[in-house]
CSV table of C-alpha atoms and ligand atoms in Angstrom, one decimal:
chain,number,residue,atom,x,y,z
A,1,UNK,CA,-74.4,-65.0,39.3
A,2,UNK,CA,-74.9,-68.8,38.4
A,3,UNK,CA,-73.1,-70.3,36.4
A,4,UNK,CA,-75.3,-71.0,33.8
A,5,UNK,CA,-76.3,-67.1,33.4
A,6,UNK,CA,-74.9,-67.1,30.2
A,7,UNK,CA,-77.0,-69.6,28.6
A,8,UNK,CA,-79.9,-67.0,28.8
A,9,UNK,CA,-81.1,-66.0,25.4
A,10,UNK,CA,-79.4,-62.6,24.5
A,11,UNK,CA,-81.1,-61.7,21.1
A,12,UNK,CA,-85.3,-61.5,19.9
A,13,UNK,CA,-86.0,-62.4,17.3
A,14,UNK,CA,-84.5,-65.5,14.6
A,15,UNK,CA,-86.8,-64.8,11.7
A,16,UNK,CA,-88.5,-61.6,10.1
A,17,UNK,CA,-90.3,-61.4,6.9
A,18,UNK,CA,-91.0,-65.4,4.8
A,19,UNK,CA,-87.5,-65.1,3.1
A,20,UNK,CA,-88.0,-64.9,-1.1
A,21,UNK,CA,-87.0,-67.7,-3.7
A,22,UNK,CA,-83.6,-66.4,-4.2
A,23,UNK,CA,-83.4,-65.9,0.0
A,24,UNK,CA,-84.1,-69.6,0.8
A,25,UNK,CA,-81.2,-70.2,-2.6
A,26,UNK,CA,-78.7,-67.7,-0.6
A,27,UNK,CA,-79.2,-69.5,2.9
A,28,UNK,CA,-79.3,-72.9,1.2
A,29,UNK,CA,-76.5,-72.5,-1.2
A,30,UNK,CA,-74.2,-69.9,0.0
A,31,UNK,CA,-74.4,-69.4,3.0
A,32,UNK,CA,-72.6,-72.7,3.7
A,33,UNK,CA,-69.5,-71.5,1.3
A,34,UNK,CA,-69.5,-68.4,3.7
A,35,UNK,CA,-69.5,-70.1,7.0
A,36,UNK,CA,-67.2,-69.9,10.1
A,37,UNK,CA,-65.7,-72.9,11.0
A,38,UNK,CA,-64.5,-72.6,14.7
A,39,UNK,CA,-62.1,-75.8,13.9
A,40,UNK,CA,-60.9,-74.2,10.6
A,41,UNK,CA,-60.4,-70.5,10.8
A,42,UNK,CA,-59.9,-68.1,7.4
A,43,UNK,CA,-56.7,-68.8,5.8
A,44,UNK,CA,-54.4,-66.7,4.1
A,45,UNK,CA,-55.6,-62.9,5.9
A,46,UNK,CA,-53.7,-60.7,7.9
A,47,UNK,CA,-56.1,-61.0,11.0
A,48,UNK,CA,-59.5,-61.9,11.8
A,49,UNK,CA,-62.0,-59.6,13.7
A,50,UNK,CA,-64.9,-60.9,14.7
A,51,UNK,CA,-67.9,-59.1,15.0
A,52,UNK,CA,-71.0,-59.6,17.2
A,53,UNK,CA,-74.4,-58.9,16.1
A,54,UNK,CA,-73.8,-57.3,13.3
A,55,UNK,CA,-77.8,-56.7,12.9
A,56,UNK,CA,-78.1,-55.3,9.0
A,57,UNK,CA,-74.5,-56.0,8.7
A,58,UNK,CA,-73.7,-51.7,7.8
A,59,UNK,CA,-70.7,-52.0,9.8
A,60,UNK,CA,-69.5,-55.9,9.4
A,61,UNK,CA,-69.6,-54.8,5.4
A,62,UNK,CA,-67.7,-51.3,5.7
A,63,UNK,CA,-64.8,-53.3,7.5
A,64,UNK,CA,-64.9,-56.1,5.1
A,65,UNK,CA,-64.5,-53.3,2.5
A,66,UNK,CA,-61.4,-51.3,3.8
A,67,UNK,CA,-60.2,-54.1,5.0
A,68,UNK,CA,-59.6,-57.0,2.5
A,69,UNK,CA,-56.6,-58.8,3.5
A,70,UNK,CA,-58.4,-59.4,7.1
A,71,UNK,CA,-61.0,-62.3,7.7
A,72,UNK,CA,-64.2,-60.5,9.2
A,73,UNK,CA,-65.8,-63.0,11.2
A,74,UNK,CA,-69.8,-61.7,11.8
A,75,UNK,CA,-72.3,-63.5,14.6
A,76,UNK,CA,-75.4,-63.0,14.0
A,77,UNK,CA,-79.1,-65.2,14.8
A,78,UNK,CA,-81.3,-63.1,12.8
A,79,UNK,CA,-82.2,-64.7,9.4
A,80,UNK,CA,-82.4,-60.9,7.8
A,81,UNK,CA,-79.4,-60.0,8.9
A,82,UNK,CA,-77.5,-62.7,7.4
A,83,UNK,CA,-79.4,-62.6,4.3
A,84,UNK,CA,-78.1,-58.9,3.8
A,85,UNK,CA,-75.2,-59.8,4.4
A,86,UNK,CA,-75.1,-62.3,2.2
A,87,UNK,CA,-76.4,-60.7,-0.7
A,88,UNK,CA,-73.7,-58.0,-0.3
A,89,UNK,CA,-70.5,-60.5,0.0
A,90,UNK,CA,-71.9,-62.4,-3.0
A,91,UNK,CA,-72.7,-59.6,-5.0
A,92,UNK,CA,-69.4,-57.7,-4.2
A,93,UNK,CA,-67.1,-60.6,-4.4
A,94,UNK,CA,-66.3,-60.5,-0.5
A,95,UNK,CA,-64.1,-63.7,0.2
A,96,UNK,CA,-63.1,-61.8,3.3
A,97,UNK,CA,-66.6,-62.3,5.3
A,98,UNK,CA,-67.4,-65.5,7.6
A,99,UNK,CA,-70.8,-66.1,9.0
A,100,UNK,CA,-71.8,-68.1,11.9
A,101,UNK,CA,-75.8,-67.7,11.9
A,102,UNK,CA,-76.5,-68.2,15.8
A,103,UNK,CA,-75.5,-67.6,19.0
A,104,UNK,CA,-71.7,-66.4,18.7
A,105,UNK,CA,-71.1,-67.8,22.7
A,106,UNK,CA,-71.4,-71.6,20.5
A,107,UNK,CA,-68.1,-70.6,18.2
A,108,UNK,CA,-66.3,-68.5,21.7
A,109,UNK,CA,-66.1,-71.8,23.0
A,110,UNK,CA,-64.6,-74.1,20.4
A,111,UNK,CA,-62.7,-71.3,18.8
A,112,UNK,CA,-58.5,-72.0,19.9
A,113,UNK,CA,-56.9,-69.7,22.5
A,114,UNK,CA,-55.7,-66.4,20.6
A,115,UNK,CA,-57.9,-66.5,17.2
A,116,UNK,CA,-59.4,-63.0,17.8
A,117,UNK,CA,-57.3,-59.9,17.2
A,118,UNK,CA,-60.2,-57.4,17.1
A,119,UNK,CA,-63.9,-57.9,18.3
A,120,UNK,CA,-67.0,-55.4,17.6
A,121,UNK,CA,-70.2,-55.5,19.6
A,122,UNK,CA,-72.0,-52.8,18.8
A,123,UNK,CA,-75.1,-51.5,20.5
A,124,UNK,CA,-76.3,-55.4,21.8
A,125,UNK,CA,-79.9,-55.5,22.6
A,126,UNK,CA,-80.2,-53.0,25.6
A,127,UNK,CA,-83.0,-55.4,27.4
A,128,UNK,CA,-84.5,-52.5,29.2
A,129,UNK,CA,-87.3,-54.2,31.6
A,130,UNK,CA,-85.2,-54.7,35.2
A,131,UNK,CA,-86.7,-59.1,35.0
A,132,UNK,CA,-84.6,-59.4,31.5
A,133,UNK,CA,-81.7,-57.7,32.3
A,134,UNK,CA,-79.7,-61.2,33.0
A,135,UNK,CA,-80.0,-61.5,29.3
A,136,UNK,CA,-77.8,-58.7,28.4
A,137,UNK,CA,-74.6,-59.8,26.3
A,138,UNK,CA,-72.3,-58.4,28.1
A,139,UNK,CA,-71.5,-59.7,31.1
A,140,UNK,CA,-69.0,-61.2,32.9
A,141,UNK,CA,-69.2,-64.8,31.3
A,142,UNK,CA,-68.9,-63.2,28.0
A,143,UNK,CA,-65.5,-61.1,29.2
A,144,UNK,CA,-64.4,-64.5,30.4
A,145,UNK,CA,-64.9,-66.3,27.0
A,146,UNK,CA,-63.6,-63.3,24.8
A,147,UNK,CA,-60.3,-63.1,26.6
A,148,UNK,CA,-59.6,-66.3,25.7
A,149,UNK,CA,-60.0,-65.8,22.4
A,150,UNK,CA,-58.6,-62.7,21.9
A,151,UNK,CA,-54.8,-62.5,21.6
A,152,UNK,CA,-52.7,-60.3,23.8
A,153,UNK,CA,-52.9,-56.7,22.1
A,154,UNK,CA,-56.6,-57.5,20.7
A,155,UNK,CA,-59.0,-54.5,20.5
A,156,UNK,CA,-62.4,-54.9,21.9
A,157,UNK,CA,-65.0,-52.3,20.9
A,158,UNK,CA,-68.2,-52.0,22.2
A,159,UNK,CA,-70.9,-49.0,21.5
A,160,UNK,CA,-74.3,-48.6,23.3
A,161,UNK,CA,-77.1,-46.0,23.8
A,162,UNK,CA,-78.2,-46.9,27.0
A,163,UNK,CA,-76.7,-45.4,30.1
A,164,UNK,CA,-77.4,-48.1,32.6
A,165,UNK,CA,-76.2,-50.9,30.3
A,166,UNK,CA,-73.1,-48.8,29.7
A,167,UNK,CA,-72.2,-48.8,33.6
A,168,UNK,CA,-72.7,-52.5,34.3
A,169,UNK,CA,-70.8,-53.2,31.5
A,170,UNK,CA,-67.6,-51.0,32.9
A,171,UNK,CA,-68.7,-52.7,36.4
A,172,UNK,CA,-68.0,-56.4,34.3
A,173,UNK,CA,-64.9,-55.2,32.9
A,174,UNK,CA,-63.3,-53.5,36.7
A,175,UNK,CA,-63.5,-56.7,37.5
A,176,UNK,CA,-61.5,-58.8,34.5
A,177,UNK,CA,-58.7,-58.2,34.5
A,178,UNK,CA,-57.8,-59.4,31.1
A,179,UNK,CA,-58.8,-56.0,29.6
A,180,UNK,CA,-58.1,-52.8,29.9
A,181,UNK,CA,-60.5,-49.9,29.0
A,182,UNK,CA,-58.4,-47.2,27.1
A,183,UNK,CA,-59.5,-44.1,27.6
A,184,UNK,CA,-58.3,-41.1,29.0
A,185,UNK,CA,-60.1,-38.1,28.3
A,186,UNK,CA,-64.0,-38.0,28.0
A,187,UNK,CA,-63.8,-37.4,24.0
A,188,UNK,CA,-62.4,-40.7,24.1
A,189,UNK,CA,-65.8,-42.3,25.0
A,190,UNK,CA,-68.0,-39.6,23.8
A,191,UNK,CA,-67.0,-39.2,20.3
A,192,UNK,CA,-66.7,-42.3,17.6
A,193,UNK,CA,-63.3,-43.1,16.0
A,194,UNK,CA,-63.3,-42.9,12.2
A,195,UNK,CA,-63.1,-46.1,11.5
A,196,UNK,CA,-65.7,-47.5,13.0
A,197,UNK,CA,-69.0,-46.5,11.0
A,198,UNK,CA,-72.3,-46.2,12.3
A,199,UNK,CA,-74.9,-48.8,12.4
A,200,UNK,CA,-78.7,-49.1,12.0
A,201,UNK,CA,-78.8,-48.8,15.7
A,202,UNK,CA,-76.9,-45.7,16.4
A,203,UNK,CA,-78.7,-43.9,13.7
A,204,UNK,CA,-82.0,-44.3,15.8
A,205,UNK,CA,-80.2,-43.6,19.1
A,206,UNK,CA,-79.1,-40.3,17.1
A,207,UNK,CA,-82.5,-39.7,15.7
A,208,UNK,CA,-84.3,-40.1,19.1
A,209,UNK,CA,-80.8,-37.7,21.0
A,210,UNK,CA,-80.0,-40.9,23.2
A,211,UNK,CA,-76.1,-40.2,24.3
A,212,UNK,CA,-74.2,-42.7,22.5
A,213,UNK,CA,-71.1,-44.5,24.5
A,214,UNK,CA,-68.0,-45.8,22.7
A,215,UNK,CA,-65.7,-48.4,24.5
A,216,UNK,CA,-62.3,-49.4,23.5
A,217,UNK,CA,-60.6,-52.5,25.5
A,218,UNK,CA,-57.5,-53.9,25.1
A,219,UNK,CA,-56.7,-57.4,26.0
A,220,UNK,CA,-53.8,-57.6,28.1
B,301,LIG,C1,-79.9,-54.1,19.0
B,301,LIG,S1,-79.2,-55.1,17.7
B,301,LIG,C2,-77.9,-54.1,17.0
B,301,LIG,C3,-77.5,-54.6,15.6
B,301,LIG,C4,-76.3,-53.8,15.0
B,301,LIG,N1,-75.0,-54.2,15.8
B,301,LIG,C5,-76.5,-52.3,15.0
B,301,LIG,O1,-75.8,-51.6,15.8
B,301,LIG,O2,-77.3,-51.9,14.2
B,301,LIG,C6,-78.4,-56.4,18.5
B,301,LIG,C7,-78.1,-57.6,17.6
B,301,LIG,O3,-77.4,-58.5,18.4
B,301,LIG,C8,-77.8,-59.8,18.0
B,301,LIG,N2,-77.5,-60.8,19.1
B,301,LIG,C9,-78.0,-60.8,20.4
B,301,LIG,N3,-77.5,-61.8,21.1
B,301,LIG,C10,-76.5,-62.4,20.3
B,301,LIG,C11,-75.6,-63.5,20.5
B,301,LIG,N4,-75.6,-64.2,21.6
B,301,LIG,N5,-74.8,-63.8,19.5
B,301,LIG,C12,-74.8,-63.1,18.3
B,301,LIG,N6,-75.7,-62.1,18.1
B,301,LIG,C13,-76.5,-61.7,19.0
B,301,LIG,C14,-79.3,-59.7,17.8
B,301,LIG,O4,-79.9,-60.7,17.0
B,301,LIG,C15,-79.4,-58.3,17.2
B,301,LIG,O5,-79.4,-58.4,15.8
């Protein structure tokens, strides 16, 4: 693997439906009161977890909810996404939500040593054709970037619905030794912990009887 491998564009799509009037006003005016700044992380929470791709945002919000006194970080490069997203934190008075709209290996980067204390990537683009598989999130240079950010104790948790992506990711993670996958019995990567609410994504996996994997790291 070169080192440049995890450059490769990992998402689709940037831009969906011509956002509305009060879309454009959202991205224009708020979104820059809501964004993550790598050199400035929240102030005043408990923690901050930082989610990656939250997609429609279902589970970046539910956390956000529950969870008030914690800074929810979300990554995300799709406009729609972070419109949603937006729409709920201003509607709902969410101070707790920060948004970096992009690519979230441009904040693992800059972010300092330790920031993290829980990370979410759930069910990443599965890029199923065998010449796009190098674009897959989760890889090696990502477990490299995330255990620097991730304090000692952090949780990683990562979901997918595709078998194949599932074992190269356990292959990535044999082989860092920065995290350790905590599971002991089957159930505890069959079956979805309570708090952790299902997304847009596993809803279709359901609908379409895909198995759905749940991993839980912790960072040593
Ligand atoms: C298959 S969707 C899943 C969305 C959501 N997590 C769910 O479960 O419904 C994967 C999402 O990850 C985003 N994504 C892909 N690469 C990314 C990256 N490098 N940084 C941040 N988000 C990324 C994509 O734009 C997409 O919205």
């Amino acid at each position: 693997m070169s080192a440049d491998d995890h450059e490769l564009r990992s998402f689709g799509r940037r831009r969906g439906r011509k956002p509305s009037a009060r879309q454009v006003s959202l991205l224009r005016e708020d979104l820059p009161r809501f964004s993550f700044d790598p050199a400035k992380p929240p102030e005043g929470f408990r923690q901050n977890w930082l989610e990656i791709g939250f997609g429609g945002g279902e589970h970046l919000l539910w956390q956000a909810r529950q969870n008030r006194d914690v800074a929810l970080i979300g990554c995300e490069p799709f406009e729609d996404g972070v419109i949603k997203v937006l729409t709920a934190v201003t509607t709902e008075n969410l101070e707790n939500v920060r948004v970096h709209m992009g690519d979230v290996r441009e904040i693992l980067k800059s972010v300092a040593p330790g920031t993290i204390d829980r990370a979410f990537i759930l069910f990443p683009d599965p890029w199923p054709k065998r010449k796009h598989r190098k674009r897959r999130l989760v890889n090696s240079s990502l477990l490299k970037l995330l255990a620097r950010v991730m304090r000692p104790g952090a949780e990683l948790r990562i979901g997918t619905d595709i078998g194949d992506y599932a074992r190269t990711m356990l292959e990535a993670f044999a082989t860092e030794p920065a995290f350790e996958w905590q599971a002991a019995t089957p159930a505890d990567w069959r079956d979805r912990p309570l708090d952790w609410p299902e997304t847009r994504y596993e809803a279709k996996a359901v609908r379409e009887g895909r198995r759905r994997y749940y991993f839980r790291f912790l960072r040593r």
